[in-house]
C-alpha positions as MATLAB code, in Angstrom:
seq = 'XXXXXXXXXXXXXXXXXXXXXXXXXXXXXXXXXXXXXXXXXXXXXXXXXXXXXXXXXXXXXXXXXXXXXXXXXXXXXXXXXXXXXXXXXXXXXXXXXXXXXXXXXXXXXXXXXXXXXXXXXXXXXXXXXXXXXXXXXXXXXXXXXXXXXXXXXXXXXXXXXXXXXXXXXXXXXXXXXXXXXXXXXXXXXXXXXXXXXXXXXXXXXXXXXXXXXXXXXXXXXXXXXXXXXXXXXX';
ca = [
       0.000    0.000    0.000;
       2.658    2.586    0.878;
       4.707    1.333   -2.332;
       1.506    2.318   -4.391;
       0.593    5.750   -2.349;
       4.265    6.789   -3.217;
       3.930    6.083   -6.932;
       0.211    7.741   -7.003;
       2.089   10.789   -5.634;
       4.611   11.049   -7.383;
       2.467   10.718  -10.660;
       0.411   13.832   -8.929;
       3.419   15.690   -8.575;
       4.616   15.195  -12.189;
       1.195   16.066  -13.264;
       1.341   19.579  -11.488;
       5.066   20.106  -12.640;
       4.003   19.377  -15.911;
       0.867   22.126  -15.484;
       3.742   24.552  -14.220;
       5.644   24.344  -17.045;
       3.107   24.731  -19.129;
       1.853   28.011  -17.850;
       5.383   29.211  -17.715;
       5.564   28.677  -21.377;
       2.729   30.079  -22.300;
       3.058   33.415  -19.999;
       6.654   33.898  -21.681;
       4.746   33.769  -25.510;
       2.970   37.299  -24.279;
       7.058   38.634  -25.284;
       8.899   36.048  -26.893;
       7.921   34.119  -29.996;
       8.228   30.744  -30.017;
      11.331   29.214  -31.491;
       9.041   26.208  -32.391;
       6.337   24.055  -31.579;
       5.640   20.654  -30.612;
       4.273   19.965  -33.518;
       7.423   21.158  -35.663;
       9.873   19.693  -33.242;
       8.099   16.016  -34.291;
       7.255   16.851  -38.297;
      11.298   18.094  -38.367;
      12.515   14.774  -36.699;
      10.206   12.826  -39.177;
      11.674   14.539  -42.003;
      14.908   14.327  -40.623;
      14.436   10.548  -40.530;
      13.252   10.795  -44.216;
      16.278   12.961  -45.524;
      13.781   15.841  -46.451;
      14.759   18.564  -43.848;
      15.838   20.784  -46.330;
      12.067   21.596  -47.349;
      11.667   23.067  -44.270;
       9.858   26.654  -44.380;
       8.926   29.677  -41.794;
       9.209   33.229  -41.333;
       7.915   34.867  -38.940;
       5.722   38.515  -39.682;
       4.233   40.657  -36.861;
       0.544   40.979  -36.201;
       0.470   44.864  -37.388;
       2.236   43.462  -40.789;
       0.487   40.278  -41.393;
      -2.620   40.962  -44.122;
      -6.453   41.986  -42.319;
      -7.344   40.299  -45.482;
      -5.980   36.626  -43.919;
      -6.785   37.301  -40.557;
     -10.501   37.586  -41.426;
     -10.076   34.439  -43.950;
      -9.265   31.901  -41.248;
     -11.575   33.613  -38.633;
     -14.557   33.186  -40.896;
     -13.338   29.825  -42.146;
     -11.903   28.338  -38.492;
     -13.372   30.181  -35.864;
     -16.130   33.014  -36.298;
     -16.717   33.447  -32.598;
     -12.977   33.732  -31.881;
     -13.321   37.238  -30.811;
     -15.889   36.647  -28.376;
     -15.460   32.759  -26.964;
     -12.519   32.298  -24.027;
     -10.840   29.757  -25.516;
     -13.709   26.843  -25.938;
     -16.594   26.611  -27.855;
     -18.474   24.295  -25.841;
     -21.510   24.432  -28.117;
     -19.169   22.964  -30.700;
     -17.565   21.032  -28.494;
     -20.953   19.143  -27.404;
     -22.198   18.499  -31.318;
     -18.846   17.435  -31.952;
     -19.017   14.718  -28.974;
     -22.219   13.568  -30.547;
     -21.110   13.122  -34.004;
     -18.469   11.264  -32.728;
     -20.710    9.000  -30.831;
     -22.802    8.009  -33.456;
     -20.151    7.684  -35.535;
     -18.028    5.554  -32.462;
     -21.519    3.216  -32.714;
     -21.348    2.498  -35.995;
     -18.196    1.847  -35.922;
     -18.834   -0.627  -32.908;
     -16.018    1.235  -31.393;
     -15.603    1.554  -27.257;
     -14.029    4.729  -26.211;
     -15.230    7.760  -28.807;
     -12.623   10.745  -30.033;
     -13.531   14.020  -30.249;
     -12.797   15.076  -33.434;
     -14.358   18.732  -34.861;
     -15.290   22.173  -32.404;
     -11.744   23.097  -32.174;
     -11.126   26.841  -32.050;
      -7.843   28.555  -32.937;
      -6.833   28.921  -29.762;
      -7.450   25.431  -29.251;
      -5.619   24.552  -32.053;
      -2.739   26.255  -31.210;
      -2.830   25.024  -27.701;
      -2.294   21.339  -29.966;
       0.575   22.858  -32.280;
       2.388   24.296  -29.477;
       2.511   22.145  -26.644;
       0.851   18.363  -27.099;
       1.279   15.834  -29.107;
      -0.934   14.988  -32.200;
      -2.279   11.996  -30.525;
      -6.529   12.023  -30.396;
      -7.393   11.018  -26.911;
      -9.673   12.137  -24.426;
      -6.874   12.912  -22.293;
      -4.841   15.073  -24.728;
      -8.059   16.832  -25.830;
      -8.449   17.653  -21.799;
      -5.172   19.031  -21.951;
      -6.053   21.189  -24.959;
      -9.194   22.703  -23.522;
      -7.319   23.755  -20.289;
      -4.597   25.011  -21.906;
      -6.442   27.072  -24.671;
      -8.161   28.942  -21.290;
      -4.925   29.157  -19.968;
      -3.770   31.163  -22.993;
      -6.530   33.642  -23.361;
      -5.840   34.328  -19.615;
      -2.409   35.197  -20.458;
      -2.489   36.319  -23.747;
      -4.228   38.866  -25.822;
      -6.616   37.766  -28.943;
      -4.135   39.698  -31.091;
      -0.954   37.721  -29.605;
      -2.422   33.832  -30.198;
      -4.162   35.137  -33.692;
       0.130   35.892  -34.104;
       1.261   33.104  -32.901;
      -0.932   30.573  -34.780;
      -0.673   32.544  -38.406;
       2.663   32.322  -37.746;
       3.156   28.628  -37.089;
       0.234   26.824  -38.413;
       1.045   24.049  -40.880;
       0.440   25.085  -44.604;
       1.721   22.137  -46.513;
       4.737   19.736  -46.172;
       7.270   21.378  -44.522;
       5.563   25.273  -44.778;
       4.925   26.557  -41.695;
       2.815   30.029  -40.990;
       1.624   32.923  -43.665;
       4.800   33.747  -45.036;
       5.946   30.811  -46.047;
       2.581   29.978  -47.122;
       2.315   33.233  -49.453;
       5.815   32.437  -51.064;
       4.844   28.797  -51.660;
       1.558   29.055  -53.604;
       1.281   32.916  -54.701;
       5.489   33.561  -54.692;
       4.409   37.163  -52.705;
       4.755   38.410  -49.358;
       1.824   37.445  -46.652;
       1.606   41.670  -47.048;
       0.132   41.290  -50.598;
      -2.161   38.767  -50.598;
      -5.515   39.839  -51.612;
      -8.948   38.502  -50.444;
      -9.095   35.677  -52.731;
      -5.552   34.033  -51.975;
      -6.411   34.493  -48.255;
      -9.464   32.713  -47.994;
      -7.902   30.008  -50.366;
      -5.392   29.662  -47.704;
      -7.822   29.584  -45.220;
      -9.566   26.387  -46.921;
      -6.336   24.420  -46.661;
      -5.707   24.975  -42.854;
      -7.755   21.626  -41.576;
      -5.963   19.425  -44.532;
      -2.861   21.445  -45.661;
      -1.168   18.464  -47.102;
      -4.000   17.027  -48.870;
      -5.114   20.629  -50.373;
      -1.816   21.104  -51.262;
      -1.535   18.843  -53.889;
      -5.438   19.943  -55.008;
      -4.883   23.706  -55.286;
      -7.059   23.792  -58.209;
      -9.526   21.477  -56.937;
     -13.069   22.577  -57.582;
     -13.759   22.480  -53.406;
     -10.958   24.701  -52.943;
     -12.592   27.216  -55.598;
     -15.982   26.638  -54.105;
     -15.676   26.903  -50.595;
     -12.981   29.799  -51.080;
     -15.971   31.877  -52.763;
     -18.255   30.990  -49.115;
     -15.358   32.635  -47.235;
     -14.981   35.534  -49.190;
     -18.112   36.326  -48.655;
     -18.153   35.561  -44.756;
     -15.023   37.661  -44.335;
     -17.376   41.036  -44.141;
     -18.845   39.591  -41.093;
     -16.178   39.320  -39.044;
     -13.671   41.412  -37.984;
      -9.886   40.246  -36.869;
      -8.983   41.548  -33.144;
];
């Protein structure tokens, strides 16, 4: 029994350390960018492994110089409410859950994942600190840390620090290396269309990627366009 309370604690105290460090990280990304993220630490070993490191692209571009035209694109295509939700949509959240249930039964499948409801800053909660496992657990982790970051950080600073390292294709990471790979421009010149076509990649960047021209990019790029009125970047 002792044997057993000593290992419970000492998972609960590896549990909070790991919390700690967490919020440390996150409360230092109000004044220091990121050097990278979880997310690119793993996709530049795999490539590593694969001899394809030198495809590896990222810039980074500071909110005031990153295009309005963008930041409305994938706010209207990711996360309309981002200006007004802390962190969570928990409406999405909950129809996601179901979905997944239904599809879990079907499936004949135990233990559902929640896939769908993410918001930016949950996504970048994912991209910077977890791993791209789909769990309960790690989506747990994601929902407390995407409060923890609109605690600490301002709407402006995570809609920064996700257009800046969000994946946009194999190897292309964030809006300047996104702009250069498709449209050969600066993230400064892209115009409404080429936004919102950017936008449409950001759930399946590697698949779109290789279906630029696809006629679901071109469709779905027009339903942006017109959405981007509506919302207004932070």
């Amino acid at each position: 029994m002792k044997a057993a309370a000593r290992w419970l604690g000492l998972v609960a105290l590896a549990a909070v350390l790991l919390q700690l460090f967490f919020v440390a990280r996150i409360a230092a990304m109000a004044v220091l960018a990121p050097e990278s993220t979880a997310f690119q630490r793993s996709e530049a070993w795999r490539a590593e492994q694969q001899g394809r490191l030198g495809r590896w692209r990222q810039a980074w571009v500071p909110y005031a110089e990153l295009p309005d035209t963008l930041k409305r694109a994938v706010i209207a295509s990711e996360d309309a409410g981002f200006a007004t939700h802390g962190g969570v949509d928990w409406d999405a959240i909950r129809q996601a859950w179901h979905g997944n249930e239904r599809a879990a039964r079907r499936a004949a499948v135990r233990e559902p994942r929640i896939r769908g409801g993410s918001t930016i800053t949950q996504q970048l909660a994912k991209n910077l600190l977890l791993s791209g496992e789909r769990t309960l657990l790690r989506k747990g982790q994601e929902l407390v840390l995407a409060q923890w970051l609109e605690a600490f950080l301002s709407k402006r600073r995570i809609l920064e620090l996700y257009l800046n390292s969000v994946e946009w294709g194999e190897g292309v990471f964030g809006a300047e290396a996104a702009a250069q790979r498709y449209y050969g421009k600066p993230a400064a010149r892209l115009s409404a269309a080429e936004a919102a076509r950017l936008a449409v990649m950001l759930p399946r960047p590697r698949y779109f990627e290789k279906r630029p021209d696809s006629a679901y990019v071109a469709s779905r790029s027009a339903v942006i366009v017109a959405r981007m009125g509506a919302v207004q970047s932070p």
